[in-house]
Amino acid sequence: MIPVETLILFLITTLVVFLSPGPAAIAVTAEAASNGFKKSTFVILGIATANVVFFILSATGIVTLILASYTLFSIIKWIGVAYLLYLGLSAIFGQSGPLSVITDKKTEINAYKIFFKGFVLEISNPKALLYFSALLPQFIDISNPIIPQLIILCLMAIVLDFFCYSLYGYLGSKSRGKFIKPQVIKVINRSAGAMLIFAGIKMASVGR
């Protein structure tokens, strides 16, 4: 059984990390603003699924192998960098960018595409990989059964994922349905694009 003090520390640490603005938060906010809060939950589900994968990899020690391999780590990192730059440039130079006004209510948004967007954003983020590989060992007591501890921490991480990113989704959805001038949308899109590009550049500087 994990001590209550350890659980509280894990909760606070993970909460702060998940609430910190980043590519995933931008993606959730933009999706909620464009297509509503319900659709943004698919982005959140993709992010949470990627974090579960990181959790499993960390628990099985595979993350250690990835971090030890310069090639594997570089592949993951540069995929993430390329995807962030693509999203950023699309937001700046695209017709609508991440924030758009949906006028055709019959238009069906592909939930799988939205889920994939969130999953790729998170799974290709080396900072998330480093975070979980560094985090888990600090909260595991090897003198007690490890599997139950991992299950508890993983469930907590999933709950925090949905809680934190749902806040961003809620904020994004508040702008939906309100009249926003095209000039304002353009500024928001370019700002979001610049933030994504900045995140990509910062991600490129992450070392093992």
Short mmCIF file of C-alpha atoms in Angstrom, two decimals:
data_model
loop_
_atom_site.label_atom_id
_atom_site.label_comp_id
_atom_site.label_asym_id
_atom_site.label_seq_id
_atom_site.Cartn_x
_atom_site.Cartn_y
_atom_site.Cartn_z
CA MET A 1 0.00 0.00 0.00
CA ILE A 2 1.30 3.45 -0.91
CA PRO A 3 1.53 5.89 2.03
CA VAL A 4 -0.97 8.76 1.94
CA GLU A 5 1.86 11.30 2.04
CA THR A 6 3.36 9.75 -1.10
CA LEU A 7 0.01 9.81 -2.89
CA ILE A 8 -0.52 13.47 -2.02
CA LEU A 9 2.96 14.37 -3.26
CA PHE A 10 2.36 12.45 -6.51
CA LEU A 11 -1.00 14.17 -6.95
CA ILE A 12 0.41 17.68 -6.43
CA THR A 13 3.45 17.08 -8.66
CA THR A 14 1.42 15.58 -11.51
CA LEU A 15 -1.29 18.23 -11.18
CA VAL A 16 1.23 21.04 -11.57
CA VAL A 17 2.83 19.38 -14.61
CA PHE A 18 -0.50 18.67 -16.34
CA LEU A 19 -1.81 22.18 -15.67
CA SER A 20 1.30 23.79 -17.14
CA PRO A 21 0.43 25.23 -20.58
CA GLY A 22 1.87 23.26 -23.46
CA PRO A 23 1.04 21.80 -26.88
CA ALA A 24 -1.57 19.42 -25.45
CA ALA A 25 -3.34 22.23 -23.58
CA ILE A 26 -3.36 24.38 -26.74
CA ALA A 27 -4.81 21.49 -28.77
CA VAL A 28 -7.60 20.85 -26.24
CA THR A 29 -8.49 24.54 -25.95
CA ALA A 30 -8.53 25.03 -29.72
CA GLU A 31 -10.65 21.92 -30.31
CA ALA A 32 -13.20 23.01 -27.71
CA ALA A 33 -13.36 26.50 -29.18
CA SER A 34 -13.83 25.14 -32.69
CA ASN A 35 -16.10 22.13 -32.20
CA GLY A 36 -17.37 22.25 -28.63
CA PHE A 37 -16.39 20.76 -25.31
CA LYS A 38 -17.65 17.24 -26.12
CA LYS A 39 -15.38 16.97 -29.14
CA SER A 40 -12.40 18.17 -27.12
CA THR A 41 -12.80 15.13 -24.85
CA PHE A 42 -11.50 12.98 -27.73
CA VAL A 43 -8.28 15.02 -27.71
CA ILE A 44 -8.08 14.53 -23.94
CA LEU A 45 -8.69 10.80 -24.37
CA GLY A 46 -5.82 10.65 -26.88
CA ILE A 47 -3.52 12.48 -24.46
CA ALA A 48 -4.51 10.22 -21.57
CA THR A 49 -3.97 7.10 -23.69
CA ALA A 50 -0.47 8.26 -24.62
CA ASN A 51 0.31 8.87 -20.96
CA VAL A 52 -0.92 5.36 -20.09
CA VAL A 53 1.50 4.03 -22.72
CA PHE A 54 4.31 6.05 -21.11
CA PHE A 55 3.28 4.69 -17.73
CA ILE A 56 3.44 1.10 -18.96
CA LEU A 57 6.76 1.68 -20.70
CA SER A 58 8.18 3.27 -17.56
CA ALA A 59 6.90 0.41 -15.40
CA THR A 60 8.42 -2.26 -17.62
CA GLY A 61 11.73 -0.50 -17.93
CA ILE A 62 11.43 0.04 -21.67
CA VAL A 63 11.76 3.78 -21.18
CA THR A 64 15.23 3.21 -19.77
CA LEU A 65 16.17 1.42 -22.99
CA ILE A 66 14.71 4.23 -25.11
CA LEU A 67 16.56 6.88 -23.14
CA ALA A 68 19.75 4.83 -23.43
CA SER A 69 19.37 4.65 -27.21
CA TYR A 70 20.22 7.93 -28.89
CA THR A 71 18.58 6.81 -32.14
CA LEU A 72 15.22 5.83 -30.62
CA PHE A 73 15.07 8.92 -28.47
CA SER A 74 15.94 11.15 -31.43
CA ILE A 75 13.25 9.55 -33.60
CA ILE A 76 10.58 10.20 -30.96
CA LYS A 77 11.83 13.73 -30.38
CA TRP A 78 11.99 14.78 -34.03
CA ILE A 79 8.60 13.30 -34.86
CA GLY A 80 7.19 15.48 -32.10
CA VAL A 81 9.10 18.53 -33.31
CA ALA A 82 7.92 18.06 -36.90
CA TYR A 83 4.30 17.59 -35.84
CA LEU A 84 4.31 20.70 -33.65
CA LEU A 85 5.87 22.78 -36.42
CA TYR A 86 3.27 21.44 -38.87
CA LEU A 87 0.42 22.38 -36.52
CA GLY A 88 1.97 25.79 -35.83
CA LEU A 89 2.51 26.65 -39.48
CA SER A 90 -0.98 25.37 -40.37
CA ALA A 91 -2.44 27.65 -37.70
CA ILE A 92 -0.56 30.68 -39.01
CA PHE A 93 -0.92 30.16 -42.76
CA GLY A 94 -4.04 27.95 -42.96
CA GLN A 95 -7.49 29.20 -43.85
CA SER A 96 -8.98 28.59 -40.41
CA GLY A 97 -6.23 27.50 -38.05
CA PRO A 98 -7.03 25.77 -34.76
CA LEU A 99 -9.78 28.25 -33.93
CA SER A 100 -12.57 28.31 -36.48
CA VAL A 101 -16.25 29.15 -36.56
CA ILE A 102 -18.35 26.15 -37.56
CA THR A 103 -21.31 27.34 -39.60
CA ASP A 104 -22.49 23.99 -41.02
CA LYS A 105 -24.04 22.15 -38.11
CA LYS A 106 -24.38 18.99 -40.23
CA THR A 107 -20.64 18.71 -40.67
CA GLU A 108 -19.48 15.59 -38.86
CA ILE A 109 -16.16 15.88 -37.07
CA ASN A 110 -14.14 12.65 -37.19
CA ALA A 111 -13.68 11.56 -33.57
CA TYR A 112 -10.86 9.17 -34.47
CA LYS A 113 -8.92 11.99 -36.15
CA ILE A 114 -9.36 14.19 -33.08
CA PHE A 115 -8.26 11.32 -30.80
CA PHE A 116 -5.22 10.64 -33.01
CA LYS A 117 -4.24 14.31 -32.86
CA GLY A 118 -4.13 14.25 -29.06
CA PHE A 119 -2.36 10.88 -28.98
CA VAL A 120 0.39 11.90 -31.44
CA LEU A 121 0.95 15.22 -29.67
CA GLU A 122 1.60 13.50 -26.36
CA ILE A 123 3.31 10.28 -27.47
CA SER A 124 5.88 12.24 -29.48
CA ASN A 125 6.63 14.59 -26.61
CA PRO A 126 10.05 13.67 -25.15
CA LYS A 127 9.35 15.79 -22.08
CA ALA A 128 6.45 13.48 -21.20
CA LEU A 129 8.74 10.49 -21.74
CA LEU A 130 11.37 11.99 -19.46
CA TYR A 131 8.78 13.02 -16.89
CA PHE A 132 7.31 9.57 -16.40
CA SER A 133 10.67 7.82 -16.48
CA ALA A 134 11.93 10.16 -13.75
CA LEU A 135 8.67 10.32 -11.80
CA LEU A 136 7.64 6.72 -11.27
CA PRO A 137 10.75 5.44 -9.46
CA GLN A 138 10.36 8.20 -6.87
CA PHE A 139 6.94 6.93 -5.78
CA ILE A 140 7.44 3.15 -5.94
CA ASP A 141 8.35 1.21 -2.83
CA ILE A 142 10.23 -1.86 -4.10
CA SER A 143 9.82 -3.58 -0.72
CA ASN A 144 6.07 -3.91 -1.43
CA PRO A 145 4.19 -5.45 -4.38
CA ILE A 146 4.88 -3.16 -7.35
CA ILE A 147 1.90 -3.92 -9.62
CA PRO A 148 -0.79 -2.63 -7.20
CA GLN A 149 1.22 0.57 -6.69
CA LEU A 150 1.53 1.10 -10.46
CA ILE A 151 -2.21 0.57 -10.96
CA ILE A 152 -3.05 3.15 -8.29
CA LEU A 153 -0.62 5.75 -9.66
CA CYS A 154 -1.74 5.11 -13.24
CA LEU A 155 -5.42 5.57 -12.34
CA MET A 156 -4.57 8.79 -10.52
CA ALA A 157 -2.67 10.05 -13.57
CA ILE A 158 -5.65 9.29 -15.85
CA VAL A 159 -8.07 11.11 -13.56
CA LEU A 160 -5.72 14.12 -13.39
CA ASP A 161 -5.36 14.06 -17.19
CA PHE A 162 -9.10 14.40 -17.68
CA PHE A 163 -9.51 16.92 -14.87
CA CYS A 164 -6.72 19.29 -15.94
CA TYR A 165 -7.36 19.22 -19.66
CA SER A 166 -11.10 19.43 -19.17
CA LEU A 167 -10.46 22.82 -17.57
CA TYR A 168 -8.73 23.94 -20.76
CA GLY A 169 -11.58 22.47 -22.78
CA TYR A 170 -14.12 24.36 -20.70
CA LEU A 171 -12.25 27.64 -21.20
CA GLY A 172 -12.11 27.02 -24.94
CA SER A 173 -15.79 26.13 -25.15
CA LYS A 174 -16.76 29.42 -23.46
CA SER A 175 -15.73 31.26 -26.61
CA ARG A 176 -17.89 29.02 -28.80
CA GLY A 177 -21.19 30.47 -29.96
CA LYS A 178 -20.06 34.04 -29.35
CA PHE A 179 -19.47 36.42 -32.19
CA ILE A 180 -15.75 36.78 -32.79
CA LYS A 181 -14.44 39.12 -35.45
CA PRO A 182 -12.35 37.48 -38.20
CA GLN A 183 -9.43 39.71 -37.26
CA VAL A 184 -9.56 38.44 -33.69
CA ILE A 185 -9.69 34.82 -34.87
CA LYS A 186 -6.67 35.46 -37.07
CA VAL A 187 -4.71 36.93 -34.15
CA ILE A 188 -5.67 34.00 -31.91
CA ASN A 189 -4.70 31.47 -34.58
CA ARG A 190 -1.37 33.15 -35.23
CA SER A 191 -0.66 33.38 -31.50
CA ALA A 192 -1.52 29.70 -31.02
CA GLY A 193 0.61 28.83 -34.05
CA ALA A 194 3.54 30.81 -32.67
CA MET A 195 3.20 29.03 -29.32
CA LEU A 196 3.19 25.62 -31.03
CA ILE A 197 6.26 26.52 -33.09
CA PHE A 198 7.99 27.80 -29.93
CA ALA A 199 7.09 24.51 -28.18
CA GLY A 200 8.54 22.61 -31.13
CA ILE A 201 11.79 24.58 -30.98
CA LYS A 202 12.03 24.02 -27.24
CA MET A 203 11.31 20.32 -27.75
CA ALA A 204 14.19 20.17 -30.25
CA SER A 205 16.56 21.28 -27.50
CA VAL A 206 15.54 18.50 -25.10
CA GLY A 207 18.36 16.06 -24.41
CA ARG A 208 18.29 12.59 -22.96
#
